[in-house]
CSV table of C-alpha atoms in Angstrom, one decimal:
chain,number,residue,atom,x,y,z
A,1,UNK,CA,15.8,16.6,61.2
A,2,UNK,CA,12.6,15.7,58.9
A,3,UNK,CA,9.1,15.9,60.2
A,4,UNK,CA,6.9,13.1,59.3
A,5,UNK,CA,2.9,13.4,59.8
A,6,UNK,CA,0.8,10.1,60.1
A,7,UNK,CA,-2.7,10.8,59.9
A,8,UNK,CA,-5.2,7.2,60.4
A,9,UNK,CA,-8.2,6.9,61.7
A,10,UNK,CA,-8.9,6.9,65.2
A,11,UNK,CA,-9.9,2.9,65.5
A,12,UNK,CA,-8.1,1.5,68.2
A,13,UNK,CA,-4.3,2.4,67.6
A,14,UNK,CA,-2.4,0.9,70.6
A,15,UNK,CA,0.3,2.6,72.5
A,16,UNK,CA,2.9,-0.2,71.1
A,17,UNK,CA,2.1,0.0,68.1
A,18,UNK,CA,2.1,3.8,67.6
A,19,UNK,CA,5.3,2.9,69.5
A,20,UNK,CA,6.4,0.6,66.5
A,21,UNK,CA,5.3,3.5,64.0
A,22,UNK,CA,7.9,5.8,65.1
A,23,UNK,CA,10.9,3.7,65.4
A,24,UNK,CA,9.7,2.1,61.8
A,25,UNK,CA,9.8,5.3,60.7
A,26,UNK,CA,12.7,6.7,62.1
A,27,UNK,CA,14.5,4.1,60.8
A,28,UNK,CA,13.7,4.3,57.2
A,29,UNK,CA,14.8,7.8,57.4
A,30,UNK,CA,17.9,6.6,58.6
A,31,UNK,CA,18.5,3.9,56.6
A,32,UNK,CA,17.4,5.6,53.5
A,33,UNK,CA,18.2,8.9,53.7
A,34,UNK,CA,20.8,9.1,56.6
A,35,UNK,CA,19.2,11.4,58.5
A,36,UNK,CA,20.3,11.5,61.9
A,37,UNK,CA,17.3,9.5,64.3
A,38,UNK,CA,18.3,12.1,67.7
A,39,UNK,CA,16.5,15.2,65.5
A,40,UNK,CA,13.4,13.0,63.5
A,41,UNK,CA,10.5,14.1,64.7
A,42,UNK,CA,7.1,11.7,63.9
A,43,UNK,CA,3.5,13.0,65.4
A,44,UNK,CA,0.6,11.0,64.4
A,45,UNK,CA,-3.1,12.2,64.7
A,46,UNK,CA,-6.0,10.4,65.3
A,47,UNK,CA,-9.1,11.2,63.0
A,48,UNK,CA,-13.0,10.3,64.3
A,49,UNK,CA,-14.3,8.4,61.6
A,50,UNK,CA,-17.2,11.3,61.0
A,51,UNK,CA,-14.6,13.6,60.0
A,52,UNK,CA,-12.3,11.4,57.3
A,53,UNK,CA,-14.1,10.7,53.9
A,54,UNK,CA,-12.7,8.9,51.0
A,55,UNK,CA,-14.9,8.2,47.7
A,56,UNK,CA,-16.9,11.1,49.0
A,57,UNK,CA,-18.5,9.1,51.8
A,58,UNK,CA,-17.4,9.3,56.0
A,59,UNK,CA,-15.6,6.1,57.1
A,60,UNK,CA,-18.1,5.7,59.5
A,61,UNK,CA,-20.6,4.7,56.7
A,62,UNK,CA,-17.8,2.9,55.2
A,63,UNK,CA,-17.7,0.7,57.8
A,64,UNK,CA,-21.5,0.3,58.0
A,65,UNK,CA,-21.5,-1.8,55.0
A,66,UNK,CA,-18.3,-3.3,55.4
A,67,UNK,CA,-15.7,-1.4,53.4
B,1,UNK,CA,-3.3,36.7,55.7
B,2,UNK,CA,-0.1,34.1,56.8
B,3,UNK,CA,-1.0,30.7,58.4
B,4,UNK,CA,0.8,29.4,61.5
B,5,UNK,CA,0.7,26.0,62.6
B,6,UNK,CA,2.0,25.4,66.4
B,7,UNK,CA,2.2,21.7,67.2
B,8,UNK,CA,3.4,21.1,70.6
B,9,UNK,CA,2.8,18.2,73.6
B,10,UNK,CA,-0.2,18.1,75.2
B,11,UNK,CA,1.4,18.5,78.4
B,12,UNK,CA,-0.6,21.5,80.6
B,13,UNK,CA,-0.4,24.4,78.3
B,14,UNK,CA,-2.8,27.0,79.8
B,15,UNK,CA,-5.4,29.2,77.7
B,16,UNK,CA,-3.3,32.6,78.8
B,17,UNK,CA,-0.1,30.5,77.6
B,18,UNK,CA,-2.3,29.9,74.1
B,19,UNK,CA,-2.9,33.6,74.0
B,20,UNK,CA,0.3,34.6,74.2
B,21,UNK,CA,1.7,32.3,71.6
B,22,UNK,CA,-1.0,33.9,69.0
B,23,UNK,CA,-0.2,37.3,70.4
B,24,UNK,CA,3.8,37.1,70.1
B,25,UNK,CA,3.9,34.9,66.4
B,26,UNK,CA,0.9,37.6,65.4
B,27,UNK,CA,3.3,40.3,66.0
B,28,UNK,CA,6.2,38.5,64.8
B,29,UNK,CA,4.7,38.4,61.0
B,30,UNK,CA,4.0,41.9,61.2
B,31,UNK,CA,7.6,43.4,62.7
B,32,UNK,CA,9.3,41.3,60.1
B,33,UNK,CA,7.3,40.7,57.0
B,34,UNK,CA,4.8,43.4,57.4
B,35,UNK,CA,1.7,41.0,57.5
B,36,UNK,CA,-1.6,42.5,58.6
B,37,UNK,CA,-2.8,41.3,62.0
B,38,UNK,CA,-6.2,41.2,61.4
B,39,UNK,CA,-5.8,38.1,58.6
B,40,UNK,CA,-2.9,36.1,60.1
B,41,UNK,CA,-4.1,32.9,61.8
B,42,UNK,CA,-2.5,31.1,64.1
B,43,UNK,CA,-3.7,27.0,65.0
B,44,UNK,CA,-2.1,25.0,67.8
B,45,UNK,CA,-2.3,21.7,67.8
B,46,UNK,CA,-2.0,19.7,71.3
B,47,UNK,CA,-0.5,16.3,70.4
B,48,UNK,CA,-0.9,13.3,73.3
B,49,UNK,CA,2.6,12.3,74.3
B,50,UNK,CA,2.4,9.0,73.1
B,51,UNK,CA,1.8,10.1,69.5
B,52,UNK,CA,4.7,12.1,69.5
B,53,UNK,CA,8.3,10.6,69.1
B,54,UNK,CA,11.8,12.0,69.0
B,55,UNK,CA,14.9,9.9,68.5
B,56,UNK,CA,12.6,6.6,67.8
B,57,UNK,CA,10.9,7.0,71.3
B,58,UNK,CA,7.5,7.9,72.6
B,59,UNK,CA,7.6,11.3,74.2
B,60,UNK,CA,6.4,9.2,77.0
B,61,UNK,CA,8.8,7.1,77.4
B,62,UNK,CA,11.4,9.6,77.9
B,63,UNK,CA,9.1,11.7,80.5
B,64,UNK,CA,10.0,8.7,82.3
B,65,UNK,CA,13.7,8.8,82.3
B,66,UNK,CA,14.1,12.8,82.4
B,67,UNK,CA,14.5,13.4,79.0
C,1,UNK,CA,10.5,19.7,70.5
C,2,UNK,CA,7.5,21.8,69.5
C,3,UNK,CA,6.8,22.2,65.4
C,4,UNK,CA,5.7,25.2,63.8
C,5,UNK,CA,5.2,25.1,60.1
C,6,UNK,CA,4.5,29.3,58.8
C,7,UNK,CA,3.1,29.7,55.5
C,8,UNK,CA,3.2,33.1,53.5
C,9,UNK,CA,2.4,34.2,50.2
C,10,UNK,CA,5.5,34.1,47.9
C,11,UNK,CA,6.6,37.5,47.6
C,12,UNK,CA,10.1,38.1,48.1
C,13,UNK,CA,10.3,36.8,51.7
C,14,UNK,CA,15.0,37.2,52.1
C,15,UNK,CA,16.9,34.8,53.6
C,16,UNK,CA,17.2,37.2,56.5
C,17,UNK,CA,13.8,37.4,56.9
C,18,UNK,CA,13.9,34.1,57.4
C,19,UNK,CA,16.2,33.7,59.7
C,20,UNK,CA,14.6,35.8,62.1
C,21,UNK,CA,11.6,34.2,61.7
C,22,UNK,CA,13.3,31.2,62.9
C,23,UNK,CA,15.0,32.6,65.9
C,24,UNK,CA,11.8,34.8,67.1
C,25,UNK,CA,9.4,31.7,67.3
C,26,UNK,CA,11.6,29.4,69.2
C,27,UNK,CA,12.9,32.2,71.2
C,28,UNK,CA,8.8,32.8,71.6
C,29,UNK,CA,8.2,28.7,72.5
C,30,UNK,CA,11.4,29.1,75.0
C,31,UNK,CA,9.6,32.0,76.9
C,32,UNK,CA,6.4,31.4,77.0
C,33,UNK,CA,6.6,27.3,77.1
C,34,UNK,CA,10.1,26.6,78.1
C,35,UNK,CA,10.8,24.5,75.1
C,36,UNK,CA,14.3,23.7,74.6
C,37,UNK,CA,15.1,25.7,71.2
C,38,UNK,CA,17.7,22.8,70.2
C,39,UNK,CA,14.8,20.3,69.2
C,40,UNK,CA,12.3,23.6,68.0
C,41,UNK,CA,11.7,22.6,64.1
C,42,UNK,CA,10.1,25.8,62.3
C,43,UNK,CA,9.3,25.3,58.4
C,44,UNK,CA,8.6,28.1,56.5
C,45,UNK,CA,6.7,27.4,53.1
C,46,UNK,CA,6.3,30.4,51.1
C,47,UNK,CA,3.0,29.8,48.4
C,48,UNK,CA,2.2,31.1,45.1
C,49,UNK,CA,0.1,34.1,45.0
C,50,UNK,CA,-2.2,32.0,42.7
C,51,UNK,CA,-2.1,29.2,44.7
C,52,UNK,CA,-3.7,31.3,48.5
C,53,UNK,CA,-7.1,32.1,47.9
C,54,UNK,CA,-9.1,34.6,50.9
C,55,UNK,CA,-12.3,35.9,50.8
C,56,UNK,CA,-12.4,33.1,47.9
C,57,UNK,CA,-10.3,35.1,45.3
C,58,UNK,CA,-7.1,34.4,44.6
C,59,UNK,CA,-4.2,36.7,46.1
C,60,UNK,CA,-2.7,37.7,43.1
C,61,UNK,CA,-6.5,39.2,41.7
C,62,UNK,CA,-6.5,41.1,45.3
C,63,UNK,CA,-2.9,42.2,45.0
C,64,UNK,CA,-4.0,43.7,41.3
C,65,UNK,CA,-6.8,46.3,43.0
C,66,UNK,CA,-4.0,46.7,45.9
C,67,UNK,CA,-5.3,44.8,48.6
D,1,UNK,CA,-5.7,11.2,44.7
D,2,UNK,CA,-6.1,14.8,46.3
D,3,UNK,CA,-5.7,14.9,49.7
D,4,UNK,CA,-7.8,17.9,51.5
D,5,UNK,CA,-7.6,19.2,54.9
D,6,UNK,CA,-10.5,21.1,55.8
D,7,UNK,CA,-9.6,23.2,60.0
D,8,UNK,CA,-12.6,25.0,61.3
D,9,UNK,CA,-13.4,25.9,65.1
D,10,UNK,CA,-15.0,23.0,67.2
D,11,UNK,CA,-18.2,24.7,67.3
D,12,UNK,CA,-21.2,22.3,66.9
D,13,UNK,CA,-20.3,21.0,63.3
D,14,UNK,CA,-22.7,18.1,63.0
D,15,UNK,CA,-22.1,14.7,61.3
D,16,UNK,CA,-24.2,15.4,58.6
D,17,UNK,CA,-22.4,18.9,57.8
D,18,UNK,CA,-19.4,17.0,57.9
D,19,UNK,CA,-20.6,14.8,55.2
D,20,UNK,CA,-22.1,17.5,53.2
D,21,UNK,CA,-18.6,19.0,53.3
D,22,UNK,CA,-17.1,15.6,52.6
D,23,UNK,CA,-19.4,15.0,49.3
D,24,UNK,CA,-19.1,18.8,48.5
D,25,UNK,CA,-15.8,18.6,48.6
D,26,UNK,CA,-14.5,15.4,46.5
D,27,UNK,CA,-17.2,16.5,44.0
D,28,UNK,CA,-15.8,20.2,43.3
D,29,UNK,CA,-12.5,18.3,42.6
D,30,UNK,CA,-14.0,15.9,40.0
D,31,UNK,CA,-15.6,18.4,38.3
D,32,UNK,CA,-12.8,21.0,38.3
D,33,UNK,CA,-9.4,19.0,37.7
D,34,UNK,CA,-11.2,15.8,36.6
D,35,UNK,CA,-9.9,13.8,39.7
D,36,UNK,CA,-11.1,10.0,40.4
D,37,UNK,CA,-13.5,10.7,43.8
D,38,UNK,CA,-12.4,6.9,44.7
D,39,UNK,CA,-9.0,7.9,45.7
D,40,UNK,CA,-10.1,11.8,47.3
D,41,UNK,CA,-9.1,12.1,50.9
D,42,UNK,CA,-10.7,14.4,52.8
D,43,UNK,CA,-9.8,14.7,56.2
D,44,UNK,CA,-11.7,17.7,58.9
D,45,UNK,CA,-10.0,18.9,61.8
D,46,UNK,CA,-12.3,21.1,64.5
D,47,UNK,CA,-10.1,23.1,66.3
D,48,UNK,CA,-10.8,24.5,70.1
D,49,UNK,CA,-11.4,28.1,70.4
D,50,UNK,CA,-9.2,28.2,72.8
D,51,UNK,CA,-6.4,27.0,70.4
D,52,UNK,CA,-7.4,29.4,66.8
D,53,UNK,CA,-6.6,32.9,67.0
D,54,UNK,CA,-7.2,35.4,64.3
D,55,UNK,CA,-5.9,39.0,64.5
D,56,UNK,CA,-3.9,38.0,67.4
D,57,UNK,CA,-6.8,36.8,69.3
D,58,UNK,CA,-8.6,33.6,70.7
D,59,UNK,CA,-11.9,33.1,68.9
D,60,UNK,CA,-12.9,32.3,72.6
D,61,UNK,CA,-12.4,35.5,73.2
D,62,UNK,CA,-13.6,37.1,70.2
D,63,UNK,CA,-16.9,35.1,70.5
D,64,UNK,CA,-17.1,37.0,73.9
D,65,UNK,CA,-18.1,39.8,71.9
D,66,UNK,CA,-19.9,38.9,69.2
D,67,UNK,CA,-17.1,38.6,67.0
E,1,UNK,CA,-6.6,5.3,54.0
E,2,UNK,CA,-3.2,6.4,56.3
E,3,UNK,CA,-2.1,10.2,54.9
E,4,UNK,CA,1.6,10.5,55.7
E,5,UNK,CA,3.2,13.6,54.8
E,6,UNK,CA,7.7,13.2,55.1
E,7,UNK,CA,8.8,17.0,55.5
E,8,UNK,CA,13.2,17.0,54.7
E,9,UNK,CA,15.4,19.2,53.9
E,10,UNK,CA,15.7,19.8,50.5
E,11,UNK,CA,19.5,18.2,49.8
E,12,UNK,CA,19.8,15.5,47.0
E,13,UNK,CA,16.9,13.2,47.6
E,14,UNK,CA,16.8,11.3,44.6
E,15,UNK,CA,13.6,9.4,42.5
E,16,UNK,CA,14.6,6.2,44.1
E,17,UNK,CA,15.1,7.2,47.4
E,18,UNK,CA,11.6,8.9,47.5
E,19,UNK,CA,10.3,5.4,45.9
E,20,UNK,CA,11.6,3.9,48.7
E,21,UNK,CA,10.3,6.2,51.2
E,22,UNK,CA,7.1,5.5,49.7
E,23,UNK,CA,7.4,1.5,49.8
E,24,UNK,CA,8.6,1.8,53.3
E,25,UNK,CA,6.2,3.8,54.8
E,26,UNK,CA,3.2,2.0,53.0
E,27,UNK,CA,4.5,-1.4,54.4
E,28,UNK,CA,4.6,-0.3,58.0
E,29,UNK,CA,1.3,0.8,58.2
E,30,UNK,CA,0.4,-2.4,56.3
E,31,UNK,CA,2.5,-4.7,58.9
E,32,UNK,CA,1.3,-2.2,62.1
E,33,UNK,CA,-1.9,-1.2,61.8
E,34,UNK,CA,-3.0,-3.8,58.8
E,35,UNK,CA,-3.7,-1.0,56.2
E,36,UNK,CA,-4.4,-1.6,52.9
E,37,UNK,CA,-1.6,-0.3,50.7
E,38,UNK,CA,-4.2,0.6,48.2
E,39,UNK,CA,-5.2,3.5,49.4
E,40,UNK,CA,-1.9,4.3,51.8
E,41,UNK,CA,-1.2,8.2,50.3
E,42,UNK,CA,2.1,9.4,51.1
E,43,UNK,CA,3.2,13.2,50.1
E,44,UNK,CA,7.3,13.9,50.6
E,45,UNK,CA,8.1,18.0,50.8
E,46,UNK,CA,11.7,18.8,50.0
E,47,UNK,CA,12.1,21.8,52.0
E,48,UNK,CA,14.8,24.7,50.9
E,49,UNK,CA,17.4,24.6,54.1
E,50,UNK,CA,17.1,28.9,54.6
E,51,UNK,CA,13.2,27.8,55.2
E,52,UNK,CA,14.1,25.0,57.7
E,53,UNK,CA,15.3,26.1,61.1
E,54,UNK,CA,16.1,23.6,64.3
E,55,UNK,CA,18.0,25.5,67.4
E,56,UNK,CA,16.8,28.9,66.4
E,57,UNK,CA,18.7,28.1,63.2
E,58,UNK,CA,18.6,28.0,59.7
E,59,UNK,CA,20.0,24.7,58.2
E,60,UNK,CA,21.8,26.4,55.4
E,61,UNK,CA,24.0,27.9,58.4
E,62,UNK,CA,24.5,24.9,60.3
E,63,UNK,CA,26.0,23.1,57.1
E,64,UNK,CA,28.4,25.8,56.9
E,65,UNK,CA,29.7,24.7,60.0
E,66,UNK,CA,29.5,21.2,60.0
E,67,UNK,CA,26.0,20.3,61.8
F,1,UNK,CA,-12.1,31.7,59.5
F,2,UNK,CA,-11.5,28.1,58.2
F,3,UNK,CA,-8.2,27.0,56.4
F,4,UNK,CA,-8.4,24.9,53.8
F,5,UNK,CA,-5.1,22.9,52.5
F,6,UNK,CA,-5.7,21.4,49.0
F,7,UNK,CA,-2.8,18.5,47.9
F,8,UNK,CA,-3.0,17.5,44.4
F,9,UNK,CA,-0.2,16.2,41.5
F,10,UNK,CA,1.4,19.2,39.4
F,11,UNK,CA,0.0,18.0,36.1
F,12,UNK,CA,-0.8,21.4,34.8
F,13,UNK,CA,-3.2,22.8,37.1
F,14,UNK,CA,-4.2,26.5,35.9
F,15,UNK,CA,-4.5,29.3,37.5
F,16,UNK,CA,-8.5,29.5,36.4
F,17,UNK,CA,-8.9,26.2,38.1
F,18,UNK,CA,-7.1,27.2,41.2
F,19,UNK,CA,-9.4,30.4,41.1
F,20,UNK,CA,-12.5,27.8,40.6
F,21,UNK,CA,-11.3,25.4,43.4
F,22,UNK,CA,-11.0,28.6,45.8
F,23,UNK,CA,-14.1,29.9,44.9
F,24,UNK,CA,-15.9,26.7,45.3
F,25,UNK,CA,-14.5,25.3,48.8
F,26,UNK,CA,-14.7,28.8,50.3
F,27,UNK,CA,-18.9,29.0,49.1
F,28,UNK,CA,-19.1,25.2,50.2
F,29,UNK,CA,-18.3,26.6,53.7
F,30,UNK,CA,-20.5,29.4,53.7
F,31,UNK,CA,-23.5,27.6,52.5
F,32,UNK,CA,-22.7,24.2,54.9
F,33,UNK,CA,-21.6,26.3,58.3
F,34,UNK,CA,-22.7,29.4,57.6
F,35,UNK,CA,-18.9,30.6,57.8
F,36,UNK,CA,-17.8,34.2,56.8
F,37,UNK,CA,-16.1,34.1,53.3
F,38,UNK,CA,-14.0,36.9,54.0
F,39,UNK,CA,-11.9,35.1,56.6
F,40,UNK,CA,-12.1,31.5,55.0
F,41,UNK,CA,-8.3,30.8,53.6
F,42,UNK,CA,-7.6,28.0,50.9
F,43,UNK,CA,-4.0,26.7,50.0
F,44,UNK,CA,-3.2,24.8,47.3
F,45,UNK,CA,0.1,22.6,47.0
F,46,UNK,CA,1.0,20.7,43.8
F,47,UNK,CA,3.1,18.3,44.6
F,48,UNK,CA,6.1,16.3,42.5
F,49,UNK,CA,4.4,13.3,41.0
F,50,UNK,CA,8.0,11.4,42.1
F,51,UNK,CA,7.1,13.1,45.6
F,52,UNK,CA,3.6,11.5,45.6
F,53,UNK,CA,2.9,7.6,46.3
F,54,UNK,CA,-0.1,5.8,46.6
F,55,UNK,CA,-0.5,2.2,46.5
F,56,UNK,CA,3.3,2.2,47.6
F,57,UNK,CA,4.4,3.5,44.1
F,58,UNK,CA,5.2,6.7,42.4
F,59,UNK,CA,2.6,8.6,40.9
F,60,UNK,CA,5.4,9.0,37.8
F,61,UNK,CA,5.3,5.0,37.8
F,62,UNK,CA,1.5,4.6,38.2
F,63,UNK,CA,1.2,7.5,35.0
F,64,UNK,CA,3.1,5.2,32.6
F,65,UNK,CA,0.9,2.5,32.8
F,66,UNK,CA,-2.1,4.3,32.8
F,67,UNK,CA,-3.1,4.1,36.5
């Protein structure tokens, strides 16, 4: 039953390996909590680059100069 | 003044479907809780199918075998 | 499979309450989207009055001069 | 370490109000609670009309009248 | 920079288990998506089971009878 | 009409400082995008530092050796 959120920038994310995200997830849950994979429920968004900042700056910038 | 978040597949929900949703969860926080209309906000989100997983699997995936 | 999260100001919300929140927004998502109810997740998170700001003052200031 | 989620309508918000927002933002929380900006996530959503509904309407249709 | 926010059911989770959650979680992303760990944030919610509904359904009722 | 979610550790957070924080974010959007303070909502969670990881570790382990 638990609801897991992935937010990461939107940079490429394949279909496999957001595939890979969810069962990785899922299992965790399972494994460390138990919880029951039928009901877990994992969404991931995407986030332009313009609208995430960290440090105060956009990742776009960020990636301007390499960070 | 509540805040409703409505995350659902992005899968051909109409703008009269949309309505509705912010009409009927609108009204629902004022039959039951008594919450004024006029400040209750309502966001849906529209998630792709392949960043949405149930059960370990891609939304997806199990479009494709009927699920 | 949809998710609705519902966020109200913590004042005295009851279990019943509750519970029909829970049953009138998947009952709404079965109607209006045909959603399946058995994988509808709604989380209710009920926030301090100190902690919701609108109109940028905090609730419980606009509760003291009864709005 | 905070973590801030800014939702607003997709209405024109340009890159540089989104940095604005960004600095404006991770600064306020440095100056209030003393937080380390390196580490301050901020991450903006922009929202379809068609999808945000205040009083138990769309903003598209609000807008329609100069709401 | 991932966000991930883990919504359960608040039941028992204990300091460890959320410690692993965290590890977990933070080396997916790193083995998936090649994220640095340093700045992975993850945020667990422990939700009370009258706020958490599935099936049109609080959890706390469902325990009662086995689900 | 924005909403504004604010994560941060419960490490003694007061209530002026919430009132600050609301009154800040809520201005920042009026003076960036021009948006009406009356409808602009802010919510602020404090969050477990056991419930908060970063780096992969525990904000309770990071506090104990300074981090």
């Amino acid at each position: 039953m638990p609801y897991v959120n992935i937010k990461v920038t939107n940079e490429g994310v394949t279909k496999q390996q957001k595939s890979q995200l969810i069962q990785g997830v899922t299992q965790l849950l399972e494994t460390i909590l138990n919880k029951n994979p039928a009901t877990t429920v994992v969404v991931i968004d995407e986030v332009e680059t313009d609208n995430w900042g960290i440090g105060g700056e956009q990742v776009t910038e960020r990636r301007k100069v390499g960070k």
